[in-house]
Coordinates of C-alpha atoms and ligand atoms in Angstrom, one line a residue:
Chain A
M1 CA 48.0 121.0 127.7
A2 CA 47.1 119.7 131.1
R3 CA 49.7 117.4 132.6
D4 CA 47.1 114.7 133.2
L5 CA 46.6 114.2 129.5
E6 CA 50.2 113.6 128.8
E7 CA 49.8 109.9 128.8
Y8 CA 47.8 110.2 125.6
L9 CA 50.7 111.8 123.8
R10 CA 53.7 110.1 122.3
P11 CA 56.6 110.7 124.6
E12 CA 58.9 111.4 121.6
V13 CA 56.8 114.4 120.6
Q14 CA 58.0 117.5 122.5
T15 CA 56.1 120.3 120.7
T16 CA 53.1 120.9 118.5
P17 CA 53.6 122.4 115.0
F18 CA 50.7 124.9 115.4
C19 CA 51.2 128.7 115.2
P20 CA 50.7 130.6 118.4
G21 CA 47.0 131.2 119.0
C22 CA 45.9 128.5 116.6
G23 CA 42.6 126.8 117.6
H24 CA 43.9 123.4 116.7
G25 CA 46.0 123.2 119.9
I26 CA 42.8 123.8 121.9
L27 CA 40.9 121.2 119.9
M28 CA 43.7 118.7 120.5
G29 CA 43.3 119.1 124.2
L30 CA 39.5 118.9 124.1
L31 CA 39.6 115.8 122.0
L32 CA 41.9 114.1 124.5
R33 CA 39.7 115.2 127.3
A34 CA 36.8 113.5 125.6
V35 CA 38.9 110.3 125.1
D36 CA 39.9 110.5 128.8
E37 CA 36.4 111.0 130.1
L38 CA 35.2 108.0 128.0
A39 CA 38.2 106.0 129.3
L40 CA 38.9 104.7 125.8
D41 CA 41.5 102.0 125.5
M42 CA 44.1 103.7 123.3
D43 CA 45.2 100.3 122.0
R44 CA 41.8 100.1 120.3
V45 CA 41.5 103.6 119.0
L46 CA 42.5 104.5 115.5
F47 CA 43.0 108.2 114.5
V48 CA 42.9 108.9 110.8
S49 CA 43.7 112.3 109.3
G50 CA 44.3 113.8 105.8
I51 CA 46.6 116.6 104.9
G52 CA 46.8 120.1 106.4
C53 CA 47.3 121.8 109.8
A54 CA 44.4 119.9 111.4
A55 CA 45.6 116.6 110.1
W56 CA 48.5 117.1 112.5
I57 CA 46.3 117.1 115.5
P58 CA 46.4 113.3 115.9
S59 CA 49.6 112.6 113.9
P60 CA 52.1 112.2 115.4
H61 CA 51.0 113.5 118.7
F62 CA 48.4 110.9 119.9
N63 CA 49.8 107.8 121.5
A64 CA 47.5 105.4 119.6
D65 CA 47.4 104.0 116.1
T66 CA 47.5 107.0 113.8
L67 CA 47.1 107.0 110.0
H68 CA 48.1 110.2 108.3
T69 CA 46.8 109.8 104.8
L70 CA 46.4 111.7 101.5
H71 CA 44.8 115.0 101.0
G72 CA 41.0 114.6 101.2
R73 CA 41.1 110.8 101.7
A74 CA 41.0 110.3 105.4
I75 CA 37.4 109.0 105.4
P76 CA 37.9 106.2 102.9
F77 CA 41.1 105.1 104.6
A78 CA 39.2 105.0 107.9
T79 CA 36.3 103.2 106.2
G80 CA 38.5 100.3 105.2
A81 CA 40.1 100.0 108.6
K82 CA 36.8 100.2 110.4
L83 CA 34.9 97.8 108.1
F84 CA 37.7 95.2 108.4
N85 CA 38.1 95.6 112.1
P86 CA 34.9 96.9 113.7
E87 CA 36.6 96.7 117.1
L88 CA 38.5 99.8 116.4
T89 CA 37.1 103.0 117.6
T90 CA 37.8 105.0 114.5
I91 CA 38.1 108.8 114.7
V92 CA 38.8 111.0 111.8
V93 CA 40.3 114.4 112.5
S94 CA 41.0 116.8 109.7
G95 CA 40.4 120.2 108.3
D96 CA 37.6 121.8 106.4
G97 CA 39.5 121.9 103.1
D98 CA 40.5 118.3 103.4
L99 CA 37.2 116.8 104.5
T100 CA 34.8 119.0 102.7
S101 CA 36.4 120.3 99.5
I102 CA 38.8 117.7 98.0
G103 CA 37.2 115.1 100.2
G104 CA 33.6 116.3 100.0
N105 CA 32.3 113.3 98.0
H106 CA 33.7 110.8 100.5
L107 CA 32.2 112.8 103.4
I108 CA 28.6 112.7 102.0
H109 CA 28.8 109.1 101.0
A110 CA 30.2 108.0 104.4
A111 CA 27.3 109.9 106.0
R112 CA 24.9 108.2 103.7
R113 CA 26.3 104.8 104.4
N114 CA 26.2 105.6 108.2
I115 CA 29.4 103.7 108.8
D116 CA 30.4 103.9 112.5
L117 CA 33.0 106.6 112.2
T118 CA 33.4 109.8 114.2
V119 CA 34.6 112.7 112.0
I120 CA 35.9 115.8 113.7
C121 CA 36.2 118.7 111.2
A122 CA 38.5 121.5 112.5
N123 CA 37.0 124.4 110.5
N124 CA 39.3 127.4 110.3
M125 CA 37.5 128.6 107.1
I126 CA 40.7 128.8 105.1
Y127 CA 43.6 126.8 103.8
G128 CA 46.2 127.3 106.5
M129 CA 49.2 125.2 105.7
T130 CA 49.3 126.1 102.0
G131 CA 49.2 129.8 102.5
G132 CA 45.8 131.1 103.2
Q133 CA 43.8 130.4 100.1
V134 CA 40.0 130.5 100.0
A135 CA 38.1 127.4 101.2
S136 CA 34.7 126.1 100.5
T137 CA 33.9 127.2 104.1
S138 CA 35.4 130.8 103.8
P139 CA 32.7 133.4 104.6
L140 CA 31.4 135.6 101.8
G141 CA 33.7 138.6 101.5
A142 CA 36.6 136.9 103.3
L143 CA 40.0 138.1 102.2
T144 CA 42.3 135.3 101.3
S145 CA 45.4 134.9 99.2
T146 CA 43.2 133.9 96.3
T147 CA 40.3 136.3 97.0
M148 CA 42.1 139.6 97.6
E149 CA 38.9 141.5 96.8
G150 CA 36.7 139.3 99.0
N151 CA 35.3 135.8 98.5
I152 CA 32.3 135.9 96.2
Y153 CA 31.1 132.3 96.8
R154 CA 28.8 131.2 99.6
P155 CA 30.3 128.9 102.1
F156 CA 29.1 125.4 102.8
D157 CA 26.9 124.9 105.8
L158 CA 28.7 121.6 106.7
C159 CA 26.3 120.4 109.3
K160 CA 23.3 120.9 107.0
L161 CA 25.2 119.0 104.3
V162 CA 26.1 116.1 106.4
K163 CA 22.6 116.0 108.1
A164 CA 21.0 115.9 104.6
A165 CA 23.3 113.0 103.7
G166 CA 22.0 111.0 106.7
A167 CA 24.6 111.3 109.5
A168 CA 23.5 109.8 112.8
Y169 CA 25.0 112.6 115.0
V170 CA 25.8 116.1 113.8
A171 CA 27.0 119.0 116.0
R172 CA 28.8 122.3 115.6
F173 CA 30.6 124.1 118.3
S174 CA 33.5 126.5 118.6
V175 CA 36.7 126.1 120.6
T176 CA 35.4 129.0 122.6
Q177 CA 32.8 126.5 123.9
P178 CA 35.1 123.9 125.3
L179 CA 32.6 121.9 127.4
S180 CA 30.2 121.6 124.5
V181 CA 33.0 120.4 122.2
I182 CA 34.0 117.7 124.7
S183 CA 30.4 116.6 125.2
A184 CA 29.8 116.5 121.4
I185 CA 32.9 114.5 120.7
K186 CA 31.9 112.0 123.5
K187 CA 28.4 111.7 122.0
G188 CA 29.8 111.3 118.6
I189 CA 32.1 108.5 119.7
N190 CA 29.2 106.9 121.6
T191 CA 26.8 107.1 118.7
E192 CA 26.7 104.0 116.6
G193 CA 26.8 105.2 113.0
F194 CA 28.3 108.2 111.3
S195 CA 29.0 111.2 113.6
F196 CA 30.1 114.6 112.4
I197 CA 31.4 117.3 114.8
E198 CA 32.4 120.6 113.2
V199 CA 34.6 122.5 115.5
L200 CA 35.3 126.1 114.6
S201 CA 39.0 126.6 115.2
P202 CA 40.5 130.0 114.5
C203 CA 43.5 130.5 112.3
P204 CA 45.0 133.8 113.4
I205 CA 47.9 133.5 111.0
Q206 CA 46.3 132.9 107.6
F207 CA 42.7 134.0 108.2
G208 CA 43.0 136.6 111.0
R209 CA 46.0 138.4 109.6
R210 CA 44.1 139.1 106.4
N211 CA 40.7 139.9 107.9
R212 CA 41.5 142.6 110.4
L213 CA 41.6 140.1 113.3
D214 CA 45.3 140.5 113.8
T215 CA 45.8 138.9 117.2
P216 CA 44.7 135.5 118.4
A217 CA 42.7 137.3 121.0
A218 CA 40.8 139.3 118.4
I219 CA 39.9 136.3 116.3
V220 CA 38.8 134.3 119.3
E221 CA 36.7 137.2 120.5
R222 CA 35.1 137.5 117.1
L223 CA 34.2 133.8 117.0
H224 CA 32.8 134.2 120.5
E225 CA 30.5 137.0 119.4
Q226 CA 29.5 135.3 116.2
C227 CA 28.4 132.0 117.8
I228 CA 24.8 131.7 118.7
S229 CA 23.0 128.7 120.0
L230 CA 20.2 126.9 118.1
E231 CA 17.7 128.1 120.7
E232 CA 18.7 131.7 120.5
A233 CA 18.8 131.5 116.7
G234 CA 15.2 130.3 116.6
V235 CA 13.8 133.7 117.5
L236 CA 16.0 135.8 115.2
S237 CA 15.1 136.9 111.7
P238 CA 17.3 135.9 108.7
E239 CA 18.7 139.5 108.7
E240 CA 19.7 139.3 112.3
L241 CA 21.2 135.9 111.7
E242 CA 23.5 137.1 109.0
D243 CA 27.1 136.7 110.0
R244 CA 26.2 134.6 113.0
I245 CA 27.2 131.0 113.3
I246 CA 24.6 128.7 114.7
T247 CA 26.1 126.1 117.2
G248 CA 24.5 123.1 118.8
E249 CA 23.4 119.6 118.0
F250 CA 21.6 119.2 114.7
V251 CA 21.1 115.5 114.7
H252 CA 21.1 113.6 118.0
G253 CA 21.4 110.0 116.8
G254 CA 21.2 107.2 119.3
A255 CA 23.4 108.8 121.9
Chain B
M1 CA 60.1 81.0 103.5
R2 CA 56.9 82.0 105.1
Y3 CA 54.7 80.2 102.7
R4 CA 52.1 77.8 104.0
V5 CA 49.9 75.4 102.2
V6 CA 46.1 75.7 102.7
Q7 CA 43.2 73.8 101.3
S8 CA 41.5 75.5 98.3
I9 CA 38.3 77.3 99.4
F10 CA 36.8 76.6 96.0
P11 CA 36.2 72.9 95.3
P12 CA 39.1 71.5 93.3
G13 CA 38.4 70.4 89.8
N14 CA 38.2 71.6 86.2
Y15 CA 36.1 74.6 85.5
Y16 CA 35.2 76.8 82.6
F17 CA 35.7 80.3 83.8
S18 CA 36.2 83.8 82.4
G19 CA 39.4 85.5 83.3
N20 CA 37.6 87.9 85.5
E21 CA 35.8 85.1 87.4
A22 CA 39.1 83.2 87.8
V23 CA 40.8 86.3 89.2
A24 CA 38.0 86.7 91.8
E25 CA 38.3 83.1 92.9
G26 CA 42.1 83.2 93.0
A27 CA 42.0 86.3 95.2
I28 CA 39.7 84.5 97.7
A29 CA 41.9 81.4 97.6
A30 CA 44.9 83.6 98.3
G31 CA 43.2 85.0 101.4
C32 CA 41.7 88.2 100.2
R33 CA 39.2 89.3 102.8
Y34 CA 38.6 92.9 101.9
Y35 CA 37.5 94.2 98.5
A36 CA 36.5 97.7 97.6
G37 CA 35.7 98.8 94.1
Y38 CA 33.9 101.0 91.7
P39 CA 32.2 99.8 88.5
I40 CA 34.2 100.1 85.3
T41 CA 34.2 98.2 82.1
P42 CA 35.8 95.7 81.4
S43 CA 36.7 94.8 85.1
S44 CA 33.3 94.8 86.8
E45 CA 32.7 91.1 86.8
I46 CA 35.5 90.7 89.3
M47 CA 33.7 93.0 91.8
E48 CA 30.3 91.4 91.1
R49 CA 31.6 87.9 91.7
I50 CA 33.4 88.9 94.9
S51 CA 30.4 90.7 96.2
V52 CA 28.4 87.5 95.8
R53 CA 31.1 85.3 97.3
F54 CA 31.7 87.5 100.3
Q55 CA 28.0 87.6 101.1
K56 CA 28.2 84.2 102.6
G57 CA 30.7 85.6 105.1
G58 CA 34.4 85.5 105.3
G59 CA 35.1 88.9 103.7
V60 CA 34.1 92.5 103.6
F61 CA 32.9 93.9 100.3
I62 CA 32.1 97.6 99.7
Q63 CA 31.2 99.4 96.5
M64 CA 32.8 102.8 97.1
E65 CA 31.8 106.2 95.6
D66 CA 34.8 106.2 93.2
E67 CA 38.1 104.6 92.5
I68 CA 40.0 106.9 94.8
G69 CA 37.8 105.9 97.7
S70 CA 38.2 102.2 96.7
I71 CA 41.9 102.1 96.8
C72 CA 42.2 104.3 99.9
S73 CA 39.9 102.0 101.8
V74 CA 41.9 99.0 100.6
I75 CA 45.0 100.6 102.2
G76 CA 43.1 101.3 105.4
A77 CA 41.9 97.7 105.5
S78 CA 45.4 96.4 104.9
W79 CA 46.7 98.3 107.9
A80 CA 43.8 96.8 109.9
G81 CA 45.2 93.4 109.0
A82 CA 43.4 92.4 105.8
K83 CA 44.7 91.0 102.6
A84 CA 42.9 93.6 100.5
M85 CA 42.4 94.3 96.8
T86 CA 40.6 96.3 94.2
A87 CA 40.1 95.9 90.5
T88 CA 39.7 98.5 87.8
S89 CA 40.4 99.5 84.3
G90 CA 42.4 102.4 82.6
P91 CA 40.6 105.6 83.8
G92 CA 40.0 104.1 87.2
F93 CA 43.6 103.0 87.5
S94 CA 44.6 106.6 86.7
L95 CA 42.5 107.9 89.6
M96 CA 44.2 105.4 91.9
M97 CA 47.7 106.5 91.2
E98 CA 48.3 108.9 94.1
A99 CA 47.2 106.3 96.5
I100 CA 49.4 103.7 94.9
G101 CA 52.4 105.9 95.6
Y102 CA 51.2 106.2 99.1
A103 CA 51.0 102.5 99.5
A104 CA 54.5 102.1 98.1
F105 CA 55.9 104.7 100.4
T106 CA 54.1 103.3 103.5
E107 CA 55.0 99.7 102.5
T108 CA 51.4 98.6 102.5
P109 CA 50.6 95.3 100.9
I110 CA 47.7 95.8 98.4
V111 CA 46.7 94.1 95.2
V112 CA 45.2 95.9 92.2
V113 CA 43.9 94.1 89.1
D114 CA 43.8 96.3 86.0
I115 CA 41.8 94.9 83.1
Q116 CA 43.3 97.1 80.5
R117 CA 41.2 98.7 77.8
A118 CA 42.1 101.0 74.9
G119 CA 43.0 104.5 75.9
P120 CA 43.9 107.3 76.5
G121 CA 40.9 109.1 77.9
T122 CA 37.7 107.2 78.0
G123 CA 39.0 105.5 74.8
Q124 CA 37.3 102.4 73.7
A125 CA 35.8 101.2 77.0
T126 CA 34.8 97.8 75.8
R127 CA 37.8 97.1 73.6
V128 CA 41.3 95.7 74.3
G129 CA 44.6 97.5 74.9
S130 CA 47.8 97.1 76.8
G131 CA 48.4 100.8 77.4
D132 CA 48.9 100.8 81.2
V133 CA 52.3 99.1 81.4
M134 CA 54.1 102.3 82.1
Q135 CA 51.4 103.8 84.2
T136 CA 51.7 100.8 86.6
K137 CA 55.3 101.5 87.3
W138 CA 55.5 105.3 86.8
G139 CA 52.0 106.5 87.4
S140 CA 52.5 108.1 90.8
H141 CA 55.0 110.8 91.5
G142 CA 58.4 110.1 92.9
D143 CA 60.6 106.9 92.8
Y144 CA 59.1 103.6 93.9
Q145 CA 59.0 100.0 92.9
V146 CA 56.0 97.7 92.3
I147 CA 55.5 94.1 91.2
A148 CA 53.3 93.5 88.1
H149 CA 52.2 90.2 86.6
S150 CA 51.0 89.7 83.1
P151 CA 48.7 86.7 82.5
W152 CA 47.9 85.3 79.1
S153 CA 45.2 82.7 80.1
V154 CA 42.4 82.2 82.5
Q155 CA 44.5 79.7 84.4
E156 CA 47.1 82.4 84.9
M157 CA 44.5 84.9 86.1
Y158 CA 43.9 82.5 88.9
D159 CA 47.5 81.6 89.5
F160 CA 48.9 85.1 89.2
I161 CA 46.5 86.8 91.5
I162 CA 47.6 84.3 94.2
K163 CA 51.2 85.2 93.4
A164 CA 50.3 88.9 93.5
F165 CA 48.9 88.5 97.0
N166 CA 51.8 86.5 98.2
M167 CA 54.4 89.0 96.8
A168 CA 52.5 92.0 98.2
E169 CA 52.7 90.4 101.6
Q170 CA 56.2 89.2 101.2
Y171 CA 57.7 92.4 100.0
R172 CA 55.2 94.9 101.4
V173 CA 54.5 96.5 98.1
P174 CA 51.6 97.2 95.8
S175 CA 51.3 94.2 93.5
F176 CA 49.4 94.1 90.3
V177 CA 47.7 91.7 87.9
L178 CA 47.9 93.7 84.6
A179 CA 45.6 91.8 82.2
D180 CA 44.2 92.8 78.8
E181 CA 40.5 93.0 78.3
A182 CA 40.9 89.9 76.1
V183 CA 42.1 87.8 79.0
G184 CA 39.6 89.3 81.4
H185 CA 36.7 88.2 79.1
L186 CA 38.3 85.1 77.8
R187 CA 36.5 81.9 78.7
E188 CA 38.5 78.7 78.9
K189 CA 39.2 75.7 81.1
I190 CA 41.1 76.1 84.3
V191 CA 42.2 73.6 86.9
I192 CA 41.7 74.4 90.6
K193 CA 44.1 72.4 92.7
E194 CA 43.4 71.0 96.1
T195 CA 45.8 73.3 97.9
V196 CA 47.1 76.8 97.6
E197 CA 50.4 78.2 98.8
V198 CA 49.9 81.5 100.7
C199 CA 52.3 83.9 102.3
D200 CA 51.4 85.9 105.4
R201 CA 52.9 89.1 106.6
V202 CA 55.6 88.9 109.3
K203 CA 54.8 90.3 112.7
R204 CA 57.3 91.1 115.4
P205 CA 55.9 93.1 118.3
G206 CA 58.0 96.2 119.1
A207 CA 60.1 96.0 115.9
A208 CA 60.4 99.1 113.8
P209 CA 57.8 98.9 111.1
F210 CA 59.5 101.1 108.6
D211 CA 63.1 100.1 108.7
T212 CA 65.0 96.9 109.3
E213 CA 68.5 95.6 109.8
E214 CA 67.4 92.3 108.4
E215 CA 68.6 90.9 105.2
G216 CA 66.3 91.7 102.4
G217 CA 65.2 95.1 103.8
I218 CA 61.6 94.2 104.4
P219 CA 60.4 95.2 107.9
P220 CA 57.8 93.3 109.8
M221 CA 54.3 94.7 109.6
P222 CA 51.9 95.0 112.6
S223 CA 48.3 95.9 112.3
F224 CA 46.1 98.5 113.9
G225 CA 44.5 97.4 117.1
E226 CA 47.4 95.2 118.2
G227 CA 48.7 97.7 120.7
E228 CA 51.7 98.7 118.7
R229 CA 50.4 102.3 118.5
L230 CA 51.5 102.6 114.9
L231 CA 52.4 105.9 113.3
V232 CA 51.7 105.6 109.6
T233 CA 52.3 108.6 107.3
G234 CA 52.8 109.3 103.7
S235 CA 55.3 111.9 104.6
T236 CA 59.0 111.0 104.7
H237 CA 59.4 109.1 108.0
D238 CA 61.9 107.3 110.2
A239 CA 61.9 103.7 111.2
Y240 CA 59.0 104.2 113.6
G241 CA 57.0 106.4 111.3
F242 CA 57.9 109.9 112.7
R243 CA 57.7 112.6 110.0
K244 CA 61.2 113.6 109.1
T245 CA 60.5 115.7 106.0
D246 CA 63.5 118.0 106.1
D247 CA 66.2 115.4 106.8
P248 CA 67.9 114.6 103.5
N249 CA 69.5 111.5 104.9
V250 CA 66.2 110.0 106.1
H251 CA 64.5 110.6 102.8
A252 CA 67.4 109.2 100.7
R253 CA 67.7 106.2 103.0
L254 CA 64.0 105.4 102.8
V255 CA 63.6 105.8 99.1
S256 CA 66.7 103.8 98.4
R257 CA 65.6 100.9 100.7
L258 CA 62.2 100.8 99.1
H259 CA 63.9 100.6 95.7
K260 CA 66.4 97.9 96.8
K261 CA 63.9 95.7 98.7
V262 CA 62.3 94.9 95.3
M263 CA 65.3 95.3 93.0
D264 CA 67.6 93.2 95.1
H265 CA 65.1 90.4 94.9
R266 CA 64.3 90.6 91.2
D267 CA 65.8 87.3 90.4
E268 CA 63.1 85.7 92.6
I269 CA 60.3 88.0 91.4
V270 CA 60.9 88.2 87.6
D271 CA 59.3 85.3 85.8
V272 CA 59.8 84.6 82.1
E273 CA 59.1 81.6 79.9
G274 CA 61.3 80.8 76.9
Y275 CA 60.5 78.9 73.7
Y276 CA 63.3 77.6 71.5
L277 CA 65.8 79.8 73.2
D278 CA 68.6 77.1 73.0
D279 CA 69.2 77.9 69.3
D280 CA 71.4 80.6 67.7
L281 CA 68.4 82.6 66.6
E282 CA 67.6 84.7 63.6
G283 CA 64.8 86.4 65.5
L284 CA 63.3 86.5 69.0
V285 CA 59.8 87.6 69.9
V286 CA 59.5 89.2 73.3
S287 CA 55.8 89.2 74.2
Y288 CA 53.4 89.3 77.1
G289 CA 49.7 89.2 78.0
F290 CA 47.2 88.2 75.4
T291 CA 49.5 89.2 72.5
A292 CA 51.9 86.4 73.5
R293 CA 49.2 83.8 72.4
S294 CA 49.3 85.2 68.9
A295 CA 53.1 85.5 69.0
L296 CA 53.5 81.9 70.0
F297 CA 51.4 80.8 67.1
A298 CA 53.5 82.8 64.7
V299 CA 56.7 81.5 66.1
Q300 CA 55.6 77.9 65.9
R301 CA 54.5 78.4 62.3
L302 CA 57.8 79.9 61.4
R303 CA 59.7 77.1 63.1
S304 CA 57.7 74.5 61.1
D305 CA 58.9 76.4 58.0
G306 CA 62.5 76.0 59.3
V307 CA 63.1 79.5 60.4
R308 CA 65.2 79.8 63.6
V309 CA 63.0 82.0 65.7
G310 CA 62.4 81.9 69.5
M311 CA 60.1 83.6 71.9
M312 CA 60.4 84.9 75.4
R313 CA 57.2 85.6 77.3
L314 CA 57.2 88.0 80.2
K315 CA 55.1 86.7 82.9
T316 CA 56.0 89.6 85.1
L317 CA 56.4 93.1 83.7
W318 CA 57.7 94.9 86.8
P319 CA 60.4 94.7 87.9
F320 CA 61.4 94.5 84.3
A321 CA 63.3 91.4 83.2
D322 CA 66.4 93.5 82.4
R323 CA 69.0 90.8 83.0
V324 CA 67.2 88.1 81.1
V325 CA 66.6 90.4 78.1
A326 CA 70.3 91.4 78.1
E327 CA 71.3 87.7 78.2
V328 CA 69.0 86.4 75.5
S329 CA 69.7 89.4 73.2
K330 CA 73.2 88.0 72.8
R331 CA 71.8 84.9 71.1
T332 CA 69.7 86.5 68.4
K333 CA 70.1 89.0 65.6
K334 CA 66.8 90.8 66.1
I335 CA 64.2 91.1 68.8
F336 CA 60.6 91.7 67.7
V337 CA 58.1 93.2 70.2
P338 CA 54.5 93.3 69.1
E339 CA 52.3 95.2 71.5
M340 CA 48.8 96.7 71.9
N341 CA 50.3 100.0 72.7
M342 CA 52.8 102.4 71.1
G343 CA 55.8 100.5 72.3
Q344 CA 55.8 100.6 76.1
V345 CA 57.6 97.3 76.7
A346 CA 59.7 97.7 73.5
G347 CA 61.3 100.8 75.1
E348 CA 62.3 98.7 78.1
V349 CA 63.7 95.9 75.8
M350 CA 65.7 98.5 73.9
K351 CA 67.3 99.7 77.2
Y352 CA 68.8 96.3 77.9
A353 CA 69.1 94.4 74.6
C354 CA 72.4 94.4 72.6
C355 CA 70.8 93.7 69.3
E356 CA 68.3 95.4 67.0
V357 CA 64.8 95.8 68.4
I358 CA 61.8 96.0 66.0
T359 CA 58.4 97.0 67.2
Y360 CA 54.9 96.4 66.0
N361 CA 52.3 98.6 67.6
Q362 CA 48.5 98.2 67.3
T363 CA 46.2 100.5 69.1
N364 CA 42.8 100.0 67.5
G365 CA 41.0 98.1 70.2
E366 CA 41.5 94.7 68.6
V367 CA 43.8 91.9 69.6
I368 CA 46.8 91.4 67.4
H369 CA 46.0 88.6 65.0
P370 CA 48.5 85.7 64.8
H371 CA 48.8 86.2 61.1
T372 CA 49.6 89.8 61.5
I373 CA 52.6 88.8 63.7
L374 CA 53.5 86.1 61.2
E375 CA 53.5 88.5 58.3
E376 CA 55.5 91.2 60.2
M377 CA 58.1 88.6 61.2
R378 CA 58.4 87.3 57.6
R379 CA 58.9 90.9 56.5
I380 CA 61.7 91.7 58.9
L381 CA 63.6 88.4 59.1
Ligands
LIG401 S1 48.3 128.3 109.6 FE1 46.4 128.7 110.8 S2 45.5 126.7 111.1 FE2 47.6 126.3 110.5 S3 48.7 126.1 112.4 FE3 48.9 128.2 111.8 S4 47.2 129.2 112.8 FE4 46.8 127.1 112.9

């Protein structure tokens, strides 16, 4: 990570726990870049996370108030803190399994209530920390430790889900689109109301290894090829869109 | 002591309240300013009353999507500086258990009111039971300590919720009011005094929030937004909150301090009330909650018949009154424990008593009638 962001890290923390090539390290840097560009006062920022690899992005690394909670429950913990102290810029950072499977009900209700939280979902499409089991975001056919013959269930389109629930700002980008990720996080934080930013973050170890994307480079390259902007997607047929991931801002909110 | 005396928010005087109404008012008097809940019979009136009372300002109320969300938001609010609570009943209480363990491990002061109904499962949603005694203490995984109060009247619903808040703050633990449906829905006179004694959490900027050299073992507790840059985690952590999950010493030290900070103070926390205990007794009733009202009737009737019986009422259930039970059991031949469960407190009494312990268990959704206790005692004495 760039030296100029070091002030946002706790001095006691020397290393990150992420596997080599994990997208979470990149996302960590992009999130801090957004915080830096917004010149947020870290004494007034609260980061809340659940359980899993992505939950370790803020905790213990970020030199701010950090609340590392229970699996799936980051959003209600954040809701309580934010409602009681609205002065806190409250940012939830967690994984797809945490926020959208076990925590799915909290996610849609928080979006419906439009409470002023910024939720960043690091989507690696699999359960990383627990050993590569299928997630509610794993693509059809994905090989995981619990779908050795290919995932038979459709994945959630998280942005559509949260948009339908009424979020004020909704965007999806990949860590291969760093400037867009930074800009989306900034907009999310600046939007009054519930903001949801899905960041595709490759997991070379648990997802890549099983799905013929053996190296970090291969999985990043694949993600890069798959991502397509909203505008580009508009002119393509459903067949052409199969296997593509649409990125962009789906709800603009007041930002 | 960090207690301070404040004016009662509710106009002092005599009132005719239900237990659930009284607990809501007591919470506000104790300084509760955050409430999150989810509807469940027979506790919902607490949430309804607080929602109305907070409307006029002074507190944050939210009806969450479920009990898990409710208790998690209560913990989040507590770290943001609130005296925070929720209320529920059996099945909702079960859903909260994981977060209660989290609160114990992160030393988060929270208050939970459980208006017990008959279980297990959905059970008899509208009927009475006392089946959550063990769940309160052992419902979450791992070893931890909590404080639980057991009111038998509407007045105690008001008084004990204040104690529950004060002890949650003082010891940094989850603290409970464990009432029976019969007390929650009971209507009777209560007296609201002019002043309330409240306890606030200790703050000491820069001090370690998860360990302390101080006597008592209760570290100061800062809040989010105060510039302390807190690191709060439900994983095993060191004094400043850094995850130390593979250090056996850190885990052992933490778990043992969390245990000791409550158990070393149990003489101050444990509250019992004795009736006719000065005698050399033929029998002693150990009772708690609504059942104690029936038990006291039976004991008084037997005494007027000249039978040497006494009674001990447990006003707190956790930590358990182990030393008191051990002590009084020396003065009686038999201890009788009537309960609206299959013997949850009787089991604890057996652990510490040095005399015979006889149980009466009733789990049919009805309160134990005074005459039932009277008959049972006549039979065994
Ligand atoms: S398991 Fe996957 S998501 Fe977790 S740190 Fe490793 S690469 Fe990243």
